[in-house]
Coordinates of C-alpha atoms in Angstrom, one line a residue:
M1 CA -39.1 98.3 -46.5
N2 CA -37.4 94.9 -46.5
T3 CA -39.9 92.3 -45.5
I4 CA -39.3 88.5 -45.3
L5 CA -41.9 85.9 -44.3
I6 CA -40.6 82.5 -43.2
K7 CA -43.4 80.0 -43.4
N8 CA -43.9 76.4 -42.2
A9 CA -41.0 76.3 -39.7
K10 CA -40.5 74.2 -36.6
I11 CA -39.7 77.2 -34.4
V12 CA -37.3 76.5 -31.5
N13 CA -37.3 79.0 -28.7
E14 CA -37.0 78.8 -24.8
G15 CA -37.4 75.0 -24.5
V16 CA -40.4 74.8 -26.9
I17 CA -40.8 73.6 -30.5
F18 CA -43.9 74.8 -32.3
E19 CA -44.9 75.0 -36.0
G20 CA -45.4 78.4 -37.4
D21 CA -44.3 81.5 -39.3
V22 CA -42.0 84.5 -38.6
L23 CA -42.3 87.9 -40.2
I24 CA -39.3 90.1 -40.5
E25 CA -39.4 93.8 -41.3
N26 CA -36.1 95.5 -41.9
E27 CA -33.8 94.3 -39.1
Y28 CA -36.4 93.0 -36.7
I29 CA -38.9 90.2 -35.9
V30 CA -42.3 91.8 -36.0
E31 CA -44.7 88.9 -35.9
I32 CA -44.6 85.2 -34.8
G33 CA -47.7 83.1 -35.4
E34 CA -49.3 79.9 -36.6
S35 CA -50.1 81.3 -40.1
I36 CA -49.1 84.8 -41.1
S37 CA -50.2 86.4 -44.4
P38 CA -47.9 88.8 -46.2
K39 CA -49.0 92.4 -45.9
L40 CA -47.0 93.7 -48.8
S41 CA -46.7 92.4 -52.4
S42 CA -43.0 92.9 -52.2
C43 CA -42.6 90.6 -49.2
K44 CA -40.2 87.8 -49.9
I45 CA -41.5 84.4 -48.8
I46 CA -39.2 81.6 -47.7
D47 CA -40.8 78.2 -47.2
A48 CA -38.9 76.3 -44.4
E49 CA -40.8 73.1 -45.4
G50 CA -40.8 71.8 -41.9
S51 CA -37.1 72.5 -41.1
Y52 CA -36.1 73.9 -37.8
L53 CA -36.0 77.7 -37.4
I54 CA -33.6 78.7 -34.5
P55 CA -32.1 81.9 -33.2
G56 CA -28.7 82.6 -34.7
A57 CA -26.0 81.0 -32.6
I58 CA -23.7 83.3 -30.5
D59 CA -20.1 82.1 -30.3
D60 CA -18.6 83.6 -27.2
Q61 CA -15.0 82.6 -28.1
V62 CA -13.3 83.0 -31.5
H63 CA -9.9 84.1 -32.8
F64 CA -10.4 85.7 -36.2
R65 CA -6.6 86.7 -36.4
E66 CA -7.0 90.3 -37.5
P67 CA -4.9 92.4 -37.2
G68 CA -1.4 90.9 -37.5
L69 CA -2.1 87.2 -38.4
T70 CA -4.3 87.5 -41.5
H71 CA -2.4 84.8 -43.4
K72 CA -4.4 82.4 -41.0
G73 CA -7.8 84.2 -41.2
D74 CA -9.4 87.6 -41.1
I75 CA -12.6 89.1 -39.9
A76 CA -14.2 89.0 -43.3
S77 CA -13.2 85.4 -44.1
E78 CA -14.0 83.9 -40.7
S79 CA -17.3 85.8 -40.2
K80 CA -18.3 84.5 -43.6
A81 CA -17.6 81.0 -42.4
A82 CA -19.5 81.7 -39.2
V83 CA -22.7 82.7 -41.0
A84 CA -22.4 79.7 -43.2
G85 CA -22.4 77.7 -40.0
G86 CA -25.4 79.5 -38.5
I87 CA -23.3 81.6 -36.1
T88 CA -24.7 85.2 -36.4
S89 CA -22.8 86.8 -33.5
Y90 CA -19.3 86.3 -32.1
I91 CA -17.0 87.5 -29.4
E92 CA -13.4 87.7 -30.6
Q93 CA -10.4 87.4 -28.4
P94 CA -7.5 89.9 -27.8
N95 CA -4.4 87.8 -28.7
T96 CA -4.0 89.4 -32.2
I97 CA -0.9 91.4 -33.2
P98 CA -0.8 93.9 -31.6
N99 CA -2.6 92.5 -28.6
A100 CA -5.9 94.3 -27.8
I101 CA -4.7 95.5 -24.4
T102 CA -5.2 99.3 -25.0
Q103 CA -8.5 101.1 -25.8
E104 CA -6.9 102.3 -29.0
V105 CA -6.1 98.9 -30.4
L106 CA -9.4 97.6 -29.3
E107 CA -11.3 100.3 -31.1
E108 CA -9.2 99.7 -34.3
K109 CA -10.5 96.1 -34.3
Y110 CA -14.1 97.4 -34.0
Q111 CA -13.5 99.7 -37.0
I112 CA -12.2 96.8 -39.2
A113 CA -15.3 94.8 -38.2
A114 CA -17.7 97.7 -39.0
R115 CA -16.4 97.5 -42.6
T116 CA -15.9 93.8 -43.1
S117 CA -17.9 91.6 -40.7
Y118 CA -20.7 89.4 -42.1
A119 CA -21.8 88.5 -38.5
N120 CA -22.5 90.7 -35.5
Y121 CA -19.4 91.2 -33.4
S122 CA -17.8 92.2 -30.1
F123 CA -14.2 92.1 -29.0
M124 CA -12.7 91.3 -25.6
M125 CA -10.4 93.7 -23.9
G126 CA -7.2 91.8 -23.0
G127 CA -5.7 91.9 -19.5
T128 CA -1.9 91.8 -18.7
N129 CA 0.2 92.0 -15.6
D130 CA 0.4 95.8 -16.0
N131 CA -2.6 97.3 -17.9
L132 CA -5.2 97.7 -15.2
E133 CA -5.6 101.4 -16.0
E134 CA -6.6 100.5 -19.6
I135 CA -8.9 97.7 -18.4
L136 CA -10.8 100.2 -16.2
K137 CA -11.5 102.5 -19.2
T138 CA -13.5 99.7 -20.9
N139 CA -17.1 100.5 -21.6
P140 CA -19.4 97.7 -20.3
K141 CA -22.2 98.9 -22.7
N142 CA -20.3 98.0 -25.9
V143 CA -17.5 95.6 -25.0
A144 CA -18.2 92.0 -24.1
G145 CA -15.7 91.6 -21.3
I146 CA -12.2 91.2 -20.1
K147 CA -10.1 88.2 -21.3
L148 CA -7.2 86.8 -19.2
F149 CA -4.8 84.1 -20.2
L150 CA -3.8 82.3 -17.0
G151 CA -1.9 79.8 -19.1
S152 CA 0.2 80.8 -22.1
S153 CA -1.2 80.2 -25.6
T154 CA -1.1 81.8 -29.0
G155 CA -0.2 85.5 -28.5
N156 CA 2.0 85.6 -25.4
M157 CA -0.5 87.3 -23.1
L158 CA 0.1 85.3 -19.9
V159 CA -1.0 86.9 -16.7
D160 CA 1.1 85.3 -14.0
N161 CA 1.5 88.1 -11.4
E162 CA -0.8 87.2 -8.5
E163 CA -1.0 90.7 -7.2
A164 CA -2.0 92.1 -10.6
L165 CA -4.5 89.3 -11.0
E166 CA -6.2 90.0 -7.7
K167 CA -6.3 93.8 -8.6
I168 CA -8.1 93.0 -11.9
F169 CA -10.6 90.7 -10.2
S170 CA -11.4 93.2 -7.5
S171 CA -11.4 96.4 -9.6
T172 CA -13.8 95.6 -12.4
K173 CA -17.5 94.7 -12.4
M174 CA -17.2 93.5 -16.0
L175 CA -17.4 89.9 -16.9
I176 CA -13.9 88.3 -16.8
A177 CA -13.3 85.4 -19.1
V178 CA -10.4 83.1 -18.4
H179 CA -8.2 80.6 -20.2
C180 CA -7.1 78.3 -17.3
E181 CA -4.0 76.2 -17.5
D182 CA -1.2 76.2 -14.9
E183 CA 2.0 77.4 -16.6
N184 CA 4.5 75.8 -14.2
T185 CA 2.9 72.4 -14.5
I186 CA 2.9 72.6 -18.3
K187 CA 6.5 73.7 -18.5
A188 CA 7.6 70.8 -16.2
N189 CA 5.7 68.3 -18.2
L190 CA 7.0 69.6 -21.5
E191 CA 10.6 69.4 -20.3
R192 CA 10.1 65.8 -19.2
Y193 CA 8.8 64.7 -22.6
K194 CA 11.6 66.7 -24.4
L195 CA 14.2 64.8 -22.5
Q196 CA 12.6 61.6 -23.9
F197 CA 11.8 62.6 -27.5
G198 CA 13.6 66.0 -28.2
D199 CA 11.4 68.5 -30.0
D200 CA 9.6 65.9 -32.1
I201 CA 7.2 64.7 -29.3
P202 CA 4.4 62.5 -30.5
V203 CA 1.2 64.6 -30.4
E204 CA -0.5 61.8 -28.5
F205 CA 1.3 63.1 -25.4
H206 CA -0.3 66.6 -25.7
H207 CA -3.0 65.9 -23.2
L208 CA -0.4 64.7 -20.7
I209 CA 1.7 67.8 -21.2
R210 CA -1.2 70.2 -20.9
S211 CA -2.7 67.9 -18.3
E212 CA -5.8 67.5 -16.1
E213 CA -3.7 68.8 -13.2
A214 CA -2.6 71.9 -15.1
C215 CA -6.3 72.7 -15.9
Y216 CA -7.6 72.0 -12.5
L217 CA -4.9 73.9 -10.6
S218 CA -5.6 77.0 -12.7
S219 CA -9.4 76.9 -12.9
S220 CA -9.8 76.1 -9.1
K221 CA -7.5 79.1 -8.3
A222 CA -9.5 81.5 -10.6
I223 CA -12.7 80.4 -9.1
A224 CA -11.4 80.8 -5.5
L225 CA -10.2 84.3 -6.5
A226 CA -13.6 85.1 -8.0
K227 CA -15.4 84.0 -4.8
K228 CA -13.0 86.0 -2.7
T229 CA -13.3 89.2 -4.7
G230 CA -16.9 88.9 -5.9
A231 CA -15.8 89.1 -9.6
R232 CA -18.1 87.9 -12.4
L233 CA -16.2 85.0 -13.9
H234 CA -16.7 82.9 -17.0
V235 CA -14.4 80.0 -17.5
F236 CA -13.6 79.2 -21.1
H237 CA -13.1 75.8 -22.8
L238 CA -13.2 73.4 -19.9
S239 CA -11.7 70.0 -20.8
T240 CA -11.6 67.7 -17.8
A241 CA -13.9 65.6 -15.7
K242 CA -12.2 66.8 -12.5
E243 CA -13.0 70.5 -13.1
M244 CA -16.7 69.7 -13.2
E245 CA -16.8 69.5 -9.4
L246 CA -16.0 73.2 -9.4
F247 CA -19.4 74.2 -10.9
T248 CA -23.0 74.2 -9.8
N249 CA -26.4 73.6 -11.2
K250 CA -28.2 74.4 -8.0
I251 CA -29.0 78.1 -8.9
P252 CA -30.6 79.6 -12.0
L253 CA -28.2 80.9 -14.7
E254 CA -29.2 84.5 -14.1
E255 CA -28.0 84.2 -10.5
K256 CA -24.7 82.6 -11.2
Q257 CA -21.5 84.6 -10.6
I258 CA -19.3 81.9 -12.0
T259 CA -20.3 80.3 -15.4
A260 CA -18.8 77.6 -17.6
E261 CA -18.2 76.9 -21.2
V262 CA -17.3 73.8 -23.2
C263 CA -16.1 73.7 -26.8
I264 CA -17.1 71.5 -29.7
H265 CA -13.8 69.7 -29.9
H266 CA -13.8 68.6 -26.3
L267 CA -17.3 67.2 -26.8
W268 CA -16.4 65.4 -30.1
F269 CA -12.8 64.1 -30.0
T270 CA -10.7 62.1 -27.5
E271 CA -7.1 61.2 -27.0
E272 CA -7.7 58.2 -29.4
D273 CA -8.2 60.6 -32.3
Y274 CA -4.6 62.0 -32.1
K275 CA -3.5 58.8 -34.0
S276 CA -5.5 59.8 -37.1
K277 CA -5.9 63.6 -36.7
G278 CA -2.4 64.5 -35.2
N279 CA -1.8 68.2 -34.9
F280 CA -5.1 69.0 -36.5
I281 CA -6.8 68.4 -33.2
K282 CA -4.0 70.0 -31.1
W283 CA -5.8 72.6 -29.0
N284 CA -5.1 74.4 -25.7
P285 CA -6.5 73.1 -23.4
A286 CA -5.9 69.7 -24.9
V287 CA -8.5 67.2 -26.1
K288 CA -8.4 64.6 -23.3
T289 CA -9.8 61.1 -22.5
A290 CA -13.0 59.4 -23.3
N291 CA -14.0 59.7 -19.6
D292 CA -13.4 63.4 -19.7
R293 CA -15.6 63.8 -22.7
K294 CA -18.3 61.7 -21.0
V295 CA -18.3 63.8 -17.9
L296 CA -18.3 67.1 -19.9
W297 CA -21.4 65.8 -21.7
E298 CA -23.1 65.0 -18.3
A299 CA -22.2 68.5 -17.0
L300 CA -23.5 70.2 -20.1
L301 CA -26.8 68.3 -19.9
D302 CA -27.3 68.9 -16.1
D303 CA -26.4 72.6 -16.5
R304 CA -23.1 72.8 -14.6
I305 CA -21.8 73.9 -18.0
D306 CA -23.8 76.8 -19.5
V307 CA -22.4 77.5 -23.0
I308 CA -21.2 75.6 -26.1
A309 CA -18.6 77.6 -28.1
T310 CA -15.9 76.9 -30.6
D311 CA -12.6 78.6 -29.7
H312 CA -12.3 78.9 -33.5
A313 CA -8.5 79.4 -34.0
P314 CA -7.3 78.9 -37.6
H315 CA -3.7 78.1 -38.6
T316 CA -2.4 77.3 -42.0
L317 CA -1.9 73.7 -43.2
E318 CA 1.9 74.4 -43.4
E319 CA 1.9 75.5 -39.7
K320 CA -0.1 72.4 -38.6
K321 CA 2.2 70.0 -40.4
K322 CA 5.2 71.1 -38.4
I323 CA 6.6 68.9 -35.6
Y324 CA 4.8 69.0 -32.2
T325 CA 6.8 71.7 -30.5
Q326 CA 6.5 74.0 -33.6
A327 CA 2.9 73.3 -34.6
P328 CA 0.6 75.9 -33.1
S329 CA -2.5 74.9 -31.1
G330 CA -6.0 75.7 -32.4
G331 CA -8.3 74.9 -35.3
P332 CA -11.2 76.3 -37.3
L333 CA -14.7 75.4 -36.2
V334 CA -17.3 78.1 -36.7
Q335 CA -18.7 76.7 -39.9
H336 CA -19.2 73.2 -38.5
A337 CA -20.1 73.7 -34.8
L338 CA -23.9 73.9 -35.1
V339 CA -24.2 70.9 -37.5
A340 CA -21.8 68.9 -35.2
M341 CA -24.3 69.5 -32.4
F342 CA -27.2 68.5 -34.6
E343 CA -25.2 65.3 -35.4
A344 CA -25.0 64.7 -31.6
N345 CA -28.8 65.1 -31.6
H346 CA -29.1 62.4 -34.3
Q347 CA -26.9 60.2 -32.0
G348 CA -29.4 60.8 -29.1
K349 CA -27.0 62.8 -27.0
I350 CA -28.8 66.1 -26.8
S351 CA -32.2 67.6 -27.7
I352 CA -32.6 70.4 -30.2
E353 CA -34.0 72.6 -27.5
K354 CA -30.9 72.1 -25.4
I355 CA -28.6 72.9 -28.3
V356 CA -30.5 76.2 -28.7
E357 CA -30.3 76.9 -25.0
K358 CA -26.5 76.4 -24.9
M359 CA -25.6 78.0 -28.2
C360 CA -28.1 80.8 -28.5
H361 CA -30.0 81.7 -25.3
N362 CA -27.3 81.3 -22.7
P363 CA -24.5 83.3 -24.3
A364 CA -27.0 86.1 -24.7
K365 CA -28.0 85.9 -21.0
I366 CA -24.4 85.5 -19.7
F367 CA -23.1 88.5 -21.6
K368 CA -26.4 90.4 -21.3
I369 CA -26.5 91.0 -25.1
E370 CA -29.3 93.3 -26.3
K371 CA -32.1 91.8 -28.3
R372 CA -30.3 88.7 -29.7
G373 CA -30.2 85.0 -29.0
F374 CA -34.0 84.5 -29.0
I375 CA -36.9 84.4 -31.4
K376 CA -39.0 87.2 -29.9
L377 CA -40.9 90.2 -31.1
G378 CA -38.8 93.3 -31.3
Y379 CA -35.5 91.3 -31.4
F380 CA -33.0 91.4 -34.2
A381 CA -33.9 88.9 -36.9
D382 CA -30.8 86.7 -36.5
L383 CA -32.2 83.4 -37.6
V384 CA -31.1 80.1 -39.0
I385 CA -33.0 77.4 -40.9
V386 CA -31.6 73.9 -40.3
N387 CA -32.8 70.9 -42.3
P388 CA -32.2 67.9 -40.0
S389 CA -32.3 65.4 -43.0
L390 CA -30.2 66.9 -45.7
P391 CA -26.8 65.1 -45.7
W392 CA -23.6 66.7 -47.0
N393 CA -19.9 66.0 -47.0
V394 CA -17.2 68.4 -45.7
K395 CA -14.7 69.0 -48.5
P396 CA -12.3 71.8 -49.5
E397 CA -14.6 73.3 -52.0
N398 CA -17.4 74.0 -49.4
I399 CA -15.0 75.2 -46.6
F400 CA -15.1 78.9 -46.0
Y401 CA -12.2 79.2 -43.7
K402 CA -9.2 81.1 -45.1
C403 CA -6.9 78.3 -43.9
G404 CA -8.9 75.9 -46.2
W405 CA -9.1 72.9 -43.9
S406 CA -11.4 71.6 -41.1
P407 CA -10.9 68.9 -38.4
F408 CA -14.2 67.5 -39.9
D409 CA -12.7 67.1 -43.4
G410 CA -14.4 64.1 -45.1
Y411 CA -17.2 63.9 -42.5
N412 CA -20.8 63.3 -43.7
F413 CA -23.2 65.4 -41.6
K414 CA -26.8 64.5 -41.6
S415 CA -28.1 68.0 -41.0
R416 CA -27.5 71.1 -43.1
I417 CA -27.9 74.8 -42.6
T418 CA -29.9 76.1 -45.6
H419 CA -30.5 79.8 -44.6
T420 CA -28.9 82.3 -42.3
F421 CA -30.3 85.8 -41.6
V422 CA -28.3 88.5 -39.9
N423 CA -30.2 91.7 -38.9
G424 CA -33.0 90.7 -41.2
E425 CA -30.8 90.1 -44.2
L426 CA -30.6 86.7 -45.9
V427 CA -26.8 86.4 -46.0
Y428 CA -26.4 82.7 -46.6
Q429 CA -28.3 80.2 -48.7
N430 CA -27.1 76.7 -49.7
F431 CA -23.4 77.0 -49.6
K432 CA -23.4 80.6 -50.9
V433 CA -22.7 83.7 -48.8
K434 CA -24.2 87.0 -50.1
E435 CA -21.3 89.5 -50.5
I436 CA -22.7 92.1 -48.0
P437 CA -21.0 92.5 -44.6
V438 CA -24.1 93.4 -42.5
G439 CA -22.8 92.6 -39.1
K440 CA -23.4 95.2 -36.3
R441 CA -21.6 95.9 -33.1
L442 CA -23.2 94.0 -30.2
L443 CA -24.5 96.1 -27.3
F444 CA -25.0 94.9 -23.8
N445 CA -27.6 95.6 -21.1
R446 CA -25.3 96.7 -18.3

């Protein structure tokens, strides 16, 4: 039997921080208490020394690039980066090559992850204008949900047929996650800037091309359709102040039919950062204004926004260094997301309890993930120890992403993840990942 006893931790769970110990046997948490004594001489003891012990974070939106784009990243490399960043479970998106829009391709991705993933995994089934039959074959017990791109992004999976969209919304009881940007608005904006600059548009105009209007038009339309059809809708990577009026905090999360997510980059960067970061902070939807960021923070803290995620989407340095119209959107974030939020805690913006709620508890609730996202008896031992006062600097030699760079390059974080456990296995300790892919397929209580 594999037993691990974590002692002297500040345990963070369900809005409470208390000092104590956690005992792990094999894959599960079997005891939580003020002072636990090891029952076996073979029990491994880890002294947390007063650091925080939190549930492993669950990232509901990543792009790990396998199959078809593995020069950017793959399931092994990016899941390794995830566990180094305290993310123990992830939900990956369908815009790989080929797109995961058939049950066969979807299952192939699961088979790759079963062999190579360091973190627990699920994969979204992709929707298109004409694959409703395939969507309806999706098993709600072992697939996270359906992903629809209502604005084009990496992977050419745009769903722009209104009749097809309504059929998908009205035909499935599964959670539908959406990327919301209005295609016609973006195209018109892009043409206007191309007339002025040609293809080499300064990246500072990205947030005006993929504008507030483009986001609001699309997200308001998706929400109206969800209300009309009764669909269960989750809106990914919200980026504007205006969209916040579309969401409510008047009902408990468990009763919400429409939920909202914000990503690390929209909470961290603003349009001012394009000057220094250029294409390295070019995302879809775009990083927008300081006021947008301010209102996103307000909505996160008052519970109109339910989840913090990454939209981790690596591209090579060579790709990112191209001119604006050729440089792809997206960036790697899974290794630095949790410490970035702990940095926000140091800045007085958010409590540790709220970070855990938005990155661990709420994704588990929204997707109805079995036995993960909490520190509870009988739950899988997906756990992370975070030392809030152990500074470190982001540099190429400690970056796990296959693409080798981070938008946080050179940043000095005050907090550091010292240990990550996945299914009871200590997989990461002090900048080293144990070479054992122990991730399991996520299952769902539906």
